[in-house]
Amino acid sequence: MTITLAIETSCDETSCAVLRGGREVLSNIISSQIEIHREYGGVVPEVASRKHIENINMIIQQALDEANIGFNDIDLVGVTQGPGLVGALLVGISSAKGIAYALDKPIVGVNHIEGHVCANYIVHKDLEPPFTCLVVSGGHTYLVQVKSYTEYELVGRTRDDAAGEAFDKVARALGLSYPGGPLIDKLAKEGDKDAIEFPRVYLEQDSYDFSFSGLKTAVLNYLNQKKQKDEKIIIEDVAASFQHSVIEVLVEKSIRLAKERKSDKIVMAGGVAANEGLRNLMMDRGKEEGIKVLYPSKILCTDNGAMIGSAAYFHYIKGHVSDLHLNVEPNLELKG
Amino acid sequence: MKTLAVDTSTMMATCALLDEDRLLGEFSLNQDMTHSENLVPMIKEMLDNLNLKVKDIDLFGVAIGPGSFTGLRIGIATIKSFAHVFDKPVIGVSTLEGLAFNLPYKGYIVPIIDARRNRIYTGIYNRIKGNLINIVEPTIMEVDKLMELLQEEYDHIIVNGNGTLVYRDIILEALGDQVIMAPKNLNSCRASSIGELALLKYKEGQRDSYYHLVPEYLRESQAQRELRKRDK
Ligand SMILES: [Zn+2]
């Protein structure tokens, strides 16, 4: 079985993983910089890049140690090519190319979004394409029809803020610390989702695209008005109502696409797939429609090397290999 | 001792292979921001021509800055991987020292790297009994400040580095006959200089770690500066 070493540095996690085949994780080391970026209230690209170059070889060594292998056991190197922060991606790709060339082993550049989808193959051992997939995180909101292990059809995307970005911005307005998404999810459980009427933006009738900036503005306006009138803000209710407005649109569009494409599965991926409100609503609606709903474990929802290794493996066995000119593509699109 | 060195601090991507007493090969390309794409293929091309593999290398040298933050990280990440895979020693060398080392000159050697917006990375070096000595530590300053300093306190000066192209007129006006502008072949970063310095430093006992080696930025990121201001 192919042993893959995979590196992910597209944003603020330095991660390295070792996989056997496409689904078995031997190690998945993730060094999060959240504590550092919290001081700045968000990810600072130059600070992230500095942290990556400081940590990367330690993380690689830890991944090898935990998998109980050495460099010589590696058959394949996988690395995130994009999308992501250019300076951050460059550290991972330079390290990965150095390793692949030194070992004279193939290297595969991986689309980070595909990686998020593939996290599900690790958790759900029987999962096979085709299926409908919702990829939601601080950086991305994509509705994808997964046709095979290496073919993806991008059906919908956000036209402005990513879903997770809207969570973080609303959280900041509520005075919550960075990253705010998980905190909103927590507060929402204590609040009433019907307390405040925030808009649901569905765009054109048959569009699968998303837009969250109007909703974000509506929440900020609501908070300002309350403050001006000196009225008490029940942040649990704001969190619950805002969150419900986001996830209802995410869920309805996912269900509609699955039905249109006759998918019997909806798979969720990305950091916001860890949101319990989203998980629960998707499960409930899936049950009503006879569609199975799957999502990765919490740790595999975040950016991690294992998901990149899985995607790299599936491309490798299809014969898709990069060469040593492989470069970062910060705006890499999902291609079929 | 076969030494492989790279320097990607500036627009010049350069790699070299040296053994104990000879330069075996050196490739350099002065191209805008293609280091990530070209560095490893360039190293491979050079080593292939020499019938060598990364595993044959005994020592790795890399320019650690100052220079382009992104460029530095590309070179350092690549070299750290090589050293890590075969558990070989790695030595980080100042980019400015590397530039100064290009010039066998008996006077003051002043490498100048453009840091944009009228600022430069620079240091002052001279040679005592053939050894390169650093007398003003690498720092970032305004180009005019350096000119004042050189006018007032130094004579017999030679300058090199990409900053001498950007600020050529300012330098000539300020220093006139006191200064020699380095010829083009000695003006740019050369991996051969980084490699030779790495070998010297290795023999003097310097040891860097492929775990901990990081760029010498000489400058905080803008966000770090702002955060520090806010905390004050
Ligand atoms: Zn992600």
Coordinates of C-alpha atoms and ligand atoms in Angstrom, one line a residue:
Chain A
M1 CA 0.0 0.0 0.0
T2 CA 1.2 3.5 -0.9
I3 CA 2.6 5.5 2.0
T4 CA 1.9 9.2 1.5
L5 CA 3.4 12.1 3.4
A6 CA 1.2 15.1 3.1
I7 CA 1.7 18.8 4.0
E8 CA -0.9 21.5 4.5
T9 CA 0.0 25.1 5.2
S10 CA -2.7 27.1 3.3
C11 CA -3.8 29.2 6.3
D12 CA -3.0 29.2 10.0
E13 CA -2.5 25.5 10.7
T14 CA 0.9 23.8 10.0
S15 CA 0.0 20.2 9.4
C16 CA 1.7 17.0 8.3
A17 CA 0.2 13.6 8.0
V18 CA 1.2 10.1 7.0
L19 CA -1.4 7.8 5.3
R20 CA -1.5 4.2 4.1
G21 CA -3.6 4.2 1.0
G22 CA -6.3 6.9 0.7
R23 CA -8.2 6.2 3.9
E24 CA -6.0 5.0 6.6
V25 CA -4.3 7.7 8.7
L26 CA -1.1 6.7 10.5
S27 CA -0.5 10.2 11.9
N28 CA -2.0 13.6 11.5
I29 CA -0.1 16.4 13.3
I30 CA -1.8 19.8 13.4
S31 CA -0.1 22.8 14.9
S32 CA -2.7 25.5 15.2
Q33 CA -1.7 29.2 15.3
I34 CA -5.1 30.3 16.6
E35 CA -3.6 31.6 19.9
I36 CA -1.2 33.8 18.0
H37 CA -3.7 35.2 15.5
R38 CA -6.3 35.8 18.2
E39 CA -4.2 38.8 19.4
Y40 CA -4.8 40.3 15.9
G41 CA -8.4 39.4 15.7
G42 CA -7.9 37.3 12.6
V43 CA -5.2 35.6 10.5
V44 CA -2.3 37.8 9.6
P45 CA -0.7 36.3 6.5
E46 CA 2.9 37.4 7.2
V47 CA 2.7 36.2 10.8
A48 CA 1.2 32.8 9.6
S49 CA 4.1 32.4 7.1
R50 CA 6.7 33.1 9.8
K51 CA 5.1 30.5 12.0
H52 CA 5.0 27.9 9.2
I53 CA 8.7 28.1 8.4
E54 CA 9.5 28.0 12.2
N55 CA 7.4 24.8 12.8
I56 CA 7.3 22.8 9.6
N57 CA 10.2 20.4 10.0
M58 CA 9.2 19.7 13.6
I59 CA 5.7 18.9 12.5
I60 CA 7.1 16.6 9.7
Q61 CA 9.3 14.7 12.1
Q62 CA 6.4 14.3 14.6
A63 CA 4.2 12.9 11.8
L64 CA 6.9 10.4 10.8
D65 CA 7.5 9.4 14.5
E66 CA 3.9 8.9 15.3
A67 CA 3.4 6.8 12.1
N68 CA 6.5 4.9 13.1
I69 CA 8.2 5.4 9.7
G70 CA 11.3 7.1 8.3
F71 CA 11.6 9.2 5.1
N72 CA 12.7 6.1 3.2
D73 CA 9.3 4.5 3.7
I74 CA 7.6 7.3 1.8
D75 CA 6.2 6.5 -1.7
L76 CA 4.4 9.7 -2.4
V77 CA 4.4 13.4 -1.3
G78 CA 1.2 15.4 -1.3
V79 CA 0.9 19.1 -0.7
T80 CA -1.7 21.8 -0.8
Q81 CA -1.3 23.9 -3.9
G82 CA -4.1 26.3 -3.2
P83 CA -6.4 28.0 -2.7
G84 CA -5.0 29.8 0.4
L85 CA -2.6 32.5 1.5
V86 CA 0.3 32.7 -1.0
G87 CA 3.1 33.1 1.6
A88 CA 1.8 30.3 3.7
L89 CA 1.3 27.9 0.8
L90 CA 4.9 28.6 -0.3
V91 CA 6.4 27.2 2.8
G92 CA 4.5 23.9 2.5
I93 CA 5.1 23.5 -1.2
S94 CA 8.9 24.3 -0.9
S95 CA 9.3 21.8 1.9
A96 CA 7.3 19.2 0.0
K97 CA 9.2 19.7 -3.2
G98 CA 12.5 19.5 -1.3
I99 CA 11.4 16.2 0.3
A100 CA 10.1 14.7 -3.0
Y101 CA 13.2 15.6 -4.9
A102 CA 15.6 14.4 -2.2
L103 CA 13.8 11.1 -2.0
D104 CA 13.2 10.9 -5.8
K105 CA 9.5 10.2 -5.2
P106 CA 6.5 11.6 -7.0
I107 CA 4.7 14.7 -5.7
V108 CA 1.0 15.6 -6.2
G109 CA -0.2 19.2 -5.7
V110 CA -3.7 19.1 -4.1
N111 CA -6.6 21.5 -4.3
H112 CA -7.4 22.3 -0.7
I113 CA -11.2 22.1 -1.3
E114 CA -10.8 18.6 -2.7
G115 CA -8.9 17.8 0.5
H116 CA -11.8 18.9 2.7
V117 CA -14.1 16.6 0.7
C118 CA -11.7 13.7 1.0
A119 CA -11.6 14.0 4.8
N120 CA -14.9 12.1 4.6
Y121 CA -13.2 9.0 2.9
I122 CA -11.0 8.8 6.0
V123 CA -13.9 8.7 8.4
H124 CA -16.5 6.8 6.3
K125 CA -14.6 3.8 5.0
D126 CA -17.4 2.7 2.7
L127 CA -18.2 6.2 1.2
E128 CA -17.9 6.2 -2.6
P129 CA -18.7 8.9 -5.1
P130 CA -21.0 10.2 -6.5
F131 CA -22.5 12.4 -3.8
T132 CA -23.4 16.0 -3.1
C133 CA -21.0 17.9 -0.9
L134 CA -21.2 21.1 1.0
V135 CA -17.8 22.6 1.8
V136 CA -18.1 25.4 4.4
S137 CA -15.3 27.1 6.4
G138 CA -13.9 30.4 7.3
G139 CA -12.5 30.7 3.8
H140 CA -14.9 28.8 1.6
T141 CA -18.5 28.0 0.8
Y142 CA -18.9 25.6 -2.0
L143 CA -21.7 23.3 -3.2
V144 CA -20.1 20.5 -5.1
Q145 CA -21.3 17.5 -7.0
V146 CA -18.6 14.9 -6.5
K147 CA -18.6 12.6 -9.6
S148 CA -15.6 10.4 -8.8
Y149 CA -12.5 10.4 -6.5
T150 CA -10.9 13.0 -8.8
E151 CA -13.7 14.7 -10.6
Y152 CA -15.7 17.5 -9.1
E153 CA -18.4 19.8 -10.5
L154 CA -18.6 23.1 -8.7
V155 CA -22.3 24.0 -8.7
G156 CA -22.5 26.9 -6.2
R157 CA -20.3 29.2 -4.3
T158 CA -20.5 32.3 -2.2
R159 CA -20.6 35.6 -4.0
D160 CA -19.3 37.5 -1.1
D161 CA -18.4 36.3 2.4
A162 CA -17.7 32.7 3.2
A163 CA -20.1 31.2 5.7
G164 CA -17.5 30.9 8.3
E165 CA -16.3 34.5 7.7
A166 CA -19.9 35.7 8.4
F167 CA -19.8 33.8 11.7
D168 CA -16.4 35.4 12.6
K169 CA -17.6 38.9 11.8
V170 CA -20.9 38.6 13.7
A171 CA -19.0 37.1 16.6
R172 CA -16.7 40.1 16.6
A173 CA -19.6 42.4 16.7
L174 CA -21.0 40.5 19.6
G175 CA -17.7 40.9 21.4
L176 CA -16.7 37.3 21.2
S177 CA -13.1 36.3 20.7
Y178 CA -11.6 35.0 17.5
P179 CA -12.5 32.6 15.9
G180 CA -16.1 33.2 16.7
G181 CA -17.9 30.4 14.8
P182 CA -17.7 27.7 17.5
L183 CA -18.7 30.3 20.2
I184 CA -21.8 31.3 18.2
D185 CA -22.8 27.6 17.8
K186 CA -22.5 27.3 21.6
L187 CA -24.5 30.4 22.4
A188 CA -27.1 29.5 19.8
K189 CA -28.0 26.4 21.8
E190 CA -29.2 28.7 24.7
G191 CA -31.1 31.1 22.4
D192 CA -34.3 31.2 20.5
K193 CA -33.8 30.9 16.7
D194 CA -37.1 32.6 16.0
A195 CA -36.5 35.6 18.3
I196 CA -35.2 37.9 15.6
E197 CA -36.1 37.8 12.0
F198 CA -33.0 38.0 9.9
P199 CA -33.1 37.7 6.1
R200 CA -32.5 34.4 4.3
V201 CA -30.7 35.1 1.0
Y202 CA -31.6 32.5 -1.7
L203 CA -30.6 34.7 -4.7
E204 CA -32.2 33.7 -8.0
Q205 CA -34.8 31.0 -8.1
D206 CA -32.5 28.2 -9.3
S207 CA -29.2 29.5 -8.2
Y208 CA -26.9 27.4 -6.0
D209 CA -24.8 30.4 -5.1
F210 CA -24.7 31.9 -1.7
S211 CA -24.5 35.4 -0.3
F212 CA -24.0 36.2 3.4
S213 CA -22.9 39.8 3.5
G214 CA -26.5 41.1 3.5
L215 CA -27.3 38.9 6.5
K216 CA -24.1 40.1 8.3
T217 CA -25.1 43.7 7.7
A218 CA -28.6 43.0 9.0
V219 CA -27.2 41.6 12.2
L220 CA -24.8 44.6 12.6
N221 CA -27.7 47.0 12.0
Y222 CA -29.8 45.2 14.5
L223 CA -27.1 45.4 17.1
N224 CA -26.6 49.2 16.4
Q225 CA -30.3 50.0 16.7
K226 CA -30.5 48.1 20.0
K227 CA -27.5 50.0 21.3
Q228 CA -28.9 53.4 20.2
K229 CA -32.2 52.7 21.9
D230 CA -30.3 51.4 24.9
E231 CA -32.2 48.2 24.7
K232 CA -30.9 45.0 26.1
I233 CA -29.3 42.6 23.6
I234 CA -29.8 39.0 24.3
I235 CA -26.8 37.6 22.5
E236 CA -28.0 34.0 22.7
D237 CA -31.0 35.0 20.7
V238 CA -28.9 37.0 18.2
A239 CA -26.6 34.0 17.8
A240 CA -29.4 31.5 17.4
S241 CA -31.3 33.6 14.9
F242 CA -28.3 34.5 12.9
Q243 CA -27.0 31.0 12.8
H244 CA -30.3 29.6 11.8
S245 CA -30.5 32.1 8.9
V246 CA -27.2 30.9 7.6
I247 CA -27.7 27.2 8.0
E248 CA -31.2 27.1 6.7
V249 CA -30.0 28.4 3.3
L250 CA -27.0 26.1 3.4
V251 CA -29.2 23.1 4.1
E252 CA -32.0 23.9 1.7
K253 CA -29.7 24.4 -1.2
S254 CA -27.8 21.2 -0.4
I255 CA -31.0 19.2 -0.3
R256 CA -32.3 20.8 -3.5
L257 CA -29.0 19.9 -5.4
A258 CA -29.0 16.3 -4.0
K259 CA -32.6 15.8 -5.2
E260 CA -31.9 17.3 -8.6
R261 CA -28.9 15.1 -9.1
K262 CA -30.6 12.1 -7.4
S263 CA -27.8 11.8 -4.9
D264 CA -28.7 9.6 -2.0
K265 CA -26.0 11.2 0.2
I266 CA -25.1 14.7 1.3
V267 CA -21.6 15.0 2.6
M268 CA -20.4 18.0 4.6
A269 CA -16.8 19.2 4.9
G270 CA -14.8 22.1 6.2
G271 CA -14.6 23.9 9.6
V272 CA -18.2 24.9 9.7
A273 CA -19.2 21.3 9.1
A274 CA -18.3 21.0 12.8
N275 CA -21.2 23.4 13.6
E276 CA -23.8 21.3 15.6
G277 CA -26.7 23.5 14.5
L278 CA -25.8 22.8 10.8
R279 CA -25.3 19.1 11.4
N280 CA -28.6 18.7 13.2
L281 CA -30.6 20.6 10.7
M282 CA -29.0 18.8 7.7
M283 CA -29.7 15.4 9.5
D284 CA -33.3 16.3 10.1
R285 CA -34.0 17.5 6.6
G286 CA -32.0 14.5 5.2
K287 CA -34.2 12.1 7.1
E288 CA -37.4 13.8 5.8
E289 CA -36.1 13.5 2.2
G290 CA -34.6 10.0 2.5
I291 CA -31.0 11.4 2.0
K292 CA -28.1 10.1 4.1
V293 CA -26.1 12.9 5.7
L294 CA -22.4 12.4 6.5
Y295 CA -19.7 14.6 8.0
P296 CA -16.1 14.1 9.2
S297 CA -15.0 14.0 12.8
K298 CA -14.3 17.5 14.3
I299 CA -10.6 17.3 13.9
L300 CA -10.9 16.3 10.2
C301 CA -13.2 19.3 9.6
T302 CA -10.4 21.7 10.3
D303 CA -7.4 22.2 7.9
N304 CA -5.2 19.1 8.2
G305 CA -2.6 17.1 6.3
A306 CA -4.5 13.8 6.3
M307 CA -7.2 15.1 4.0
I308 CA -4.6 16.4 1.6
G309 CA -2.9 13.0 1.7
S310 CA -6.1 11.3 0.9
A311 CA -6.8 13.6 -2.1
A312 CA -3.1 13.2 -3.3
Y313 CA -3.5 9.4 -3.2
F314 CA -6.6 9.3 -5.3
H315 CA -5.0 11.5 -7.9
Y316 CA -1.8 9.5 -7.8
I317 CA -3.5 6.2 -8.5
K318 CA -5.2 7.9 -11.5
G319 CA -1.8 8.9 -12.8
H320 CA -2.1 12.5 -12.0
V321 CA 1.3 13.5 -10.8
S322 CA 2.9 17.0 -10.6
D323 CA 6.4 17.8 -11.6
L324 CA 9.1 19.7 -9.7
H325 CA 8.0 23.0 -11.3
L326 CA 4.8 22.7 -9.1
N327 CA 3.9 26.1 -7.9
V328 CA 1.3 27.6 -5.5
E329 CA -2.0 28.8 -6.9
P330 CA -3.6 31.0 -4.2
N331 CA -6.8 31.3 -6.2
L332 CA -7.0 27.7 -7.4
E333 CA -10.4 26.8 -8.6
L334 CA -12.1 23.4 -8.3
K335 CA -12.0 21.7 -11.7
G336 CA -13.9 18.7 -13.0
Chain B
M1 CA 33.0 17.8 1.8
K2 CA 30.4 18.5 -0.8
T3 CA 28.4 21.6 0.0
L4 CA 25.2 22.6 -1.7
A5 CA 24.1 26.2 -1.2
V6 CA 21.2 28.4 -2.3
D7 CA 20.3 32.1 -2.1
T8 CA 16.8 33.3 -2.9
S9 CA 16.9 36.5 -0.8
T10 CA 16.5 38.7 -3.9
M11 CA 15.3 38.3 -7.4
M12 CA 18.4 36.3 -8.1
A13 CA 17.8 32.6 -7.6
T14 CA 21.2 31.0 -7.3
C15 CA 22.5 27.5 -6.3
A16 CA 26.0 26.2 -6.2
L17 CA 27.9 23.1 -5.4
L18 CA 31.4 23.2 -3.9
D19 CA 33.8 20.6 -2.7
E20 CA 36.7 21.3 -0.3
D21 CA 38.7 23.5 -2.7
R22 CA 36.7 24.0 -5.9
L23 CA 33.5 25.3 -7.2
L24 CA 31.9 22.5 -9.1
G25 CA 28.9 24.2 -10.4
E26 CA 26.7 27.3 -10.0
F27 CA 23.4 28.2 -11.6
S28 CA 21.9 31.7 -11.3
L29 CA 18.8 33.2 -12.7
N30 CA 17.7 36.8 -12.2
Q31 CA 14.0 36.6 -12.8
D32 CA 11.0 38.1 -11.2
M33 CA 9.5 36.0 -8.5
T34 CA 9.7 32.5 -9.9
H35 CA 11.8 31.0 -7.2
S36 CA 9.1 28.6 -6.0
E37 CA 8.6 27.2 -9.5
N38 CA 12.3 27.1 -10.5
L39 CA 14.5 26.6 -7.5
V40 CA 14.2 22.8 -7.2
P41 CA 14.4 22.2 -11.0
M42 CA 17.4 24.4 -11.1
I43 CA 19.2 22.5 -8.3
K44 CA 18.2 19.2 -10.0
E45 CA 19.6 20.4 -13.4
M46 CA 22.9 21.4 -11.7
L47 CA 23.2 18.1 -9.8
D48 CA 22.2 16.0 -12.8
N49 CA 25.0 17.6 -14.8
L50 CA 27.4 16.8 -12.0
N51 CA 26.0 13.2 -11.7
L52 CA 25.1 13.9 -8.1
K53 CA 22.0 13.4 -5.9
V54 CA 20.9 15.2 -2.8
K55 CA 22.0 12.2 -0.8
D56 CA 25.6 12.8 -1.9
I57 CA 25.8 16.2 -0.3
D58 CA 27.6 16.5 3.1
L59 CA 26.7 20.1 4.0
F60 CA 23.9 22.5 3.1
G61 CA 24.2 26.3 3.2
V62 CA 21.5 28.8 2.8
A63 CA 21.2 32.6 2.8
I64 CA 18.9 33.5 5.7
G65 CA 18.5 37.2 4.9
P66 CA 17.9 40.0 5.0
G67 CA 15.9 40.1 1.8
S68 CA 12.4 39.3 0.4
F69 CA 10.5 37.5 3.2
T70 CA 8.8 35.2 0.8
G71 CA 12.0 34.5 -1.2
L72 CA 13.9 33.6 2.0
R73 CA 11.3 31.1 3.1
I74 CA 11.4 29.3 -0.2
G75 CA 15.1 28.8 -0.1
I76 CA 15.2 27.9 3.6
A77 CA 12.3 25.5 3.4
T78 CA 13.9 23.7 0.5
I79 CA 17.3 23.4 2.1
K80 CA 15.8 22.4 5.5
S81 CA 14.0 19.6 3.7
F82 CA 17.2 18.3 2.1
A83 CA 19.1 18.4 5.3
H84 CA 16.2 16.8 7.2
V85 CA 15.7 13.9 4.8
F86 CA 19.3 12.8 5.1
D87 CA 20.0 14.2 8.6
K88 CA 22.9 16.3 7.3
P89 CA 24.3 19.6 8.8
V90 CA 22.9 22.9 7.6
I91 CA 24.4 26.4 8.0
G92 CA 22.5 29.7 7.7
V93 CA 24.6 32.5 6.3
S94 CA 23.7 36.2 6.2
T95 CA 22.8 37.4 2.7
L96 CA 24.8 40.6 3.4
E97 CA 27.9 38.6 4.4
G98 CA 27.5 36.5 1.3
L99 CA 27.4 39.6 -0.8
A100 CA 30.5 41.1 1.0
F101 CA 32.3 37.8 0.5
N102 CA 32.0 38.3 -3.3
L103 CA 34.5 41.2 -3.1
P104 CA 38.2 40.6 -2.3
Y105 CA 38.8 44.2 -1.5
K106 CA 41.1 45.8 1.0
G107 CA 38.8 48.6 2.2
Y108 CA 35.3 48.9 3.4
I109 CA 32.8 46.6 1.8
V110 CA 29.2 47.7 1.9
P111 CA 26.5 45.4 0.5
I112 CA 23.2 47.1 -0.1
I113 CA 19.9 45.2 -0.6
D114 CA 16.8 47.2 -1.5
A115 CA 14.1 47.1 1.2
R116 CA 11.9 49.5 -0.8
R117 CA 10.6 53.0 0.0
N118 CA 14.1 54.4 0.3
R119 CA 15.1 51.9 2.8
I120 CA 17.9 49.4 2.5
Y121 CA 19.4 46.4 4.3
T122 CA 23.0 46.9 4.8
G123 CA 26.1 46.2 6.9
I124 CA 29.8 47.2 6.8
Y125 CA 32.6 44.7 6.4
N126 CA 36.3 44.7 5.9
R127 CA 39.0 42.1 5.5
I128 CA 41.7 41.6 8.1
K129 CA 44.4 39.1 7.1
G130 CA 42.0 37.9 4.4
N131 CA 39.2 37.2 6.8
L132 CA 35.9 39.0 6.3
I133 CA 35.0 41.0 9.4
N134 CA 31.7 42.5 10.2
I135 CA 32.1 46.0 11.6
V136 CA 28.5 47.4 11.3
E137 CA 25.9 44.8 12.0
P138 CA 23.2 44.0 9.4
T139 CA 20.4 46.5 9.8
I140 CA 17.6 48.3 7.9
M141 CA 18.0 52.0 7.4
E142 CA 17.2 54.9 5.0
V143 CA 19.6 55.1 2.1
D144 CA 20.3 58.7 3.0
K145 CA 21.4 57.7 6.6
L146 CA 23.9 55.2 5.1
M147 CA 25.3 57.8 2.8
E148 CA 25.8 60.2 5.8
L149 CA 27.5 57.5 7.8
L150 CA 29.8 56.6 4.9
Q151 CA 30.6 60.2 4.1
E152 CA 31.5 61.0 7.6
E153 CA 33.4 57.9 8.8
Y154 CA 34.6 55.8 5.9
D155 CA 36.9 55.9 3.0
H156 CA 37.9 53.4 0.3
I157 CA 34.5 51.9 -0.1
I158 CA 33.1 49.3 -2.5
V159 CA 29.4 48.6 -2.7
N160 CA 27.4 45.8 -4.3
G161 CA 23.9 44.3 -4.1
N162 CA 20.7 45.1 -5.9
G163 CA 20.4 48.4 -3.9
T164 CA 23.3 49.8 -5.8
L165 CA 21.2 49.6 -9.0
V166 CA 18.2 51.2 -7.4
Y167 CA 20.1 54.0 -5.6
R168 CA 23.0 54.3 -8.0
D169 CA 22.7 58.0 -8.5
I170 CA 22.3 58.8 -4.8
I171 CA 25.4 56.7 -4.0
L172 CA 27.5 58.3 -6.7
E173 CA 26.4 61.8 -5.8
A174 CA 27.1 61.3 -2.1
L175 CA 30.4 59.4 -2.3
G176 CA 31.9 60.3 -5.6
D177 CA 35.5 59.1 -5.9
Q178 CA 35.4 57.4 -2.5
V179 CA 33.3 54.6 -3.8
I180 CA 33.7 51.8 -6.3
M181 CA 30.6 50.2 -7.7
A182 CA 31.1 46.5 -8.0
P183 CA 31.1 45.0 -11.5
K184 CA 27.9 43.1 -12.5
N185 CA 29.4 39.6 -12.0
L186 CA 30.1 40.4 -8.3
N187 CA 27.1 42.6 -7.7
S188 CA 24.5 39.9 -7.2
C189 CA 24.0 37.3 -4.6
R190 CA 26.0 34.2 -5.4
A191 CA 25.3 30.8 -4.0
S192 CA 29.0 30.0 -4.3
S193 CA 29.8 32.7 -1.7
I194 CA 27.1 31.4 0.6
G195 CA 28.5 27.9 0.2
E196 CA 32.1 28.8 0.8
L197 CA 31.0 30.8 3.9
A198 CA 28.9 27.9 5.1
L199 CA 31.9 25.5 4.8
L200 CA 34.1 28.0 6.7
K201 CA 31.5 28.4 9.5
Y202 CA 31.0 24.7 9.7
K203 CA 34.7 24.2 10.2
E204 CA 34.7 26.9 12.9
G205 CA 32.1 24.8 14.7
Q206 CA 28.9 26.6 13.8
R207 CA 25.9 24.3 13.8
D208 CA 22.3 25.3 12.8
S209 CA 19.3 23.0 13.0
Y210 CA 17.0 22.0 10.2
Y211 CA 14.3 22.2 12.8
H212 CA 14.9 25.7 14.0
L213 CA 16.6 27.6 11.2
V214 CA 14.4 30.7 10.2
P215 CA 15.0 33.8 8.1
E216 CA 16.8 36.8 9.6
Y217 CA 14.0 39.3 8.7
L218 CA 15.5 42.3 10.4
R219 CA 12.0 43.7 10.4
E220 CA 8.8 42.9 12.1
S221 CA 5.7 42.3 10.0
Q222 CA 3.5 45.3 9.7
A223 CA 0.8 43.6 11.9
Q224 CA 3.4 43.0 14.6
R225 CA 4.5 46.6 14.6
E226 CA 0.9 47.8 14.8
L227 CA 0.1 45.4 17.6
R228 CA 3.2 46.6 19.6
K229 CA 2.2 50.2 19.1
R230 CA -1.3 49.4 20.3
D231 CA -0.1 47.6 23.4
K232 CA 2.1 50.6 24.4
Ligands
ZN1 ZN -9.9 24.8 4.7

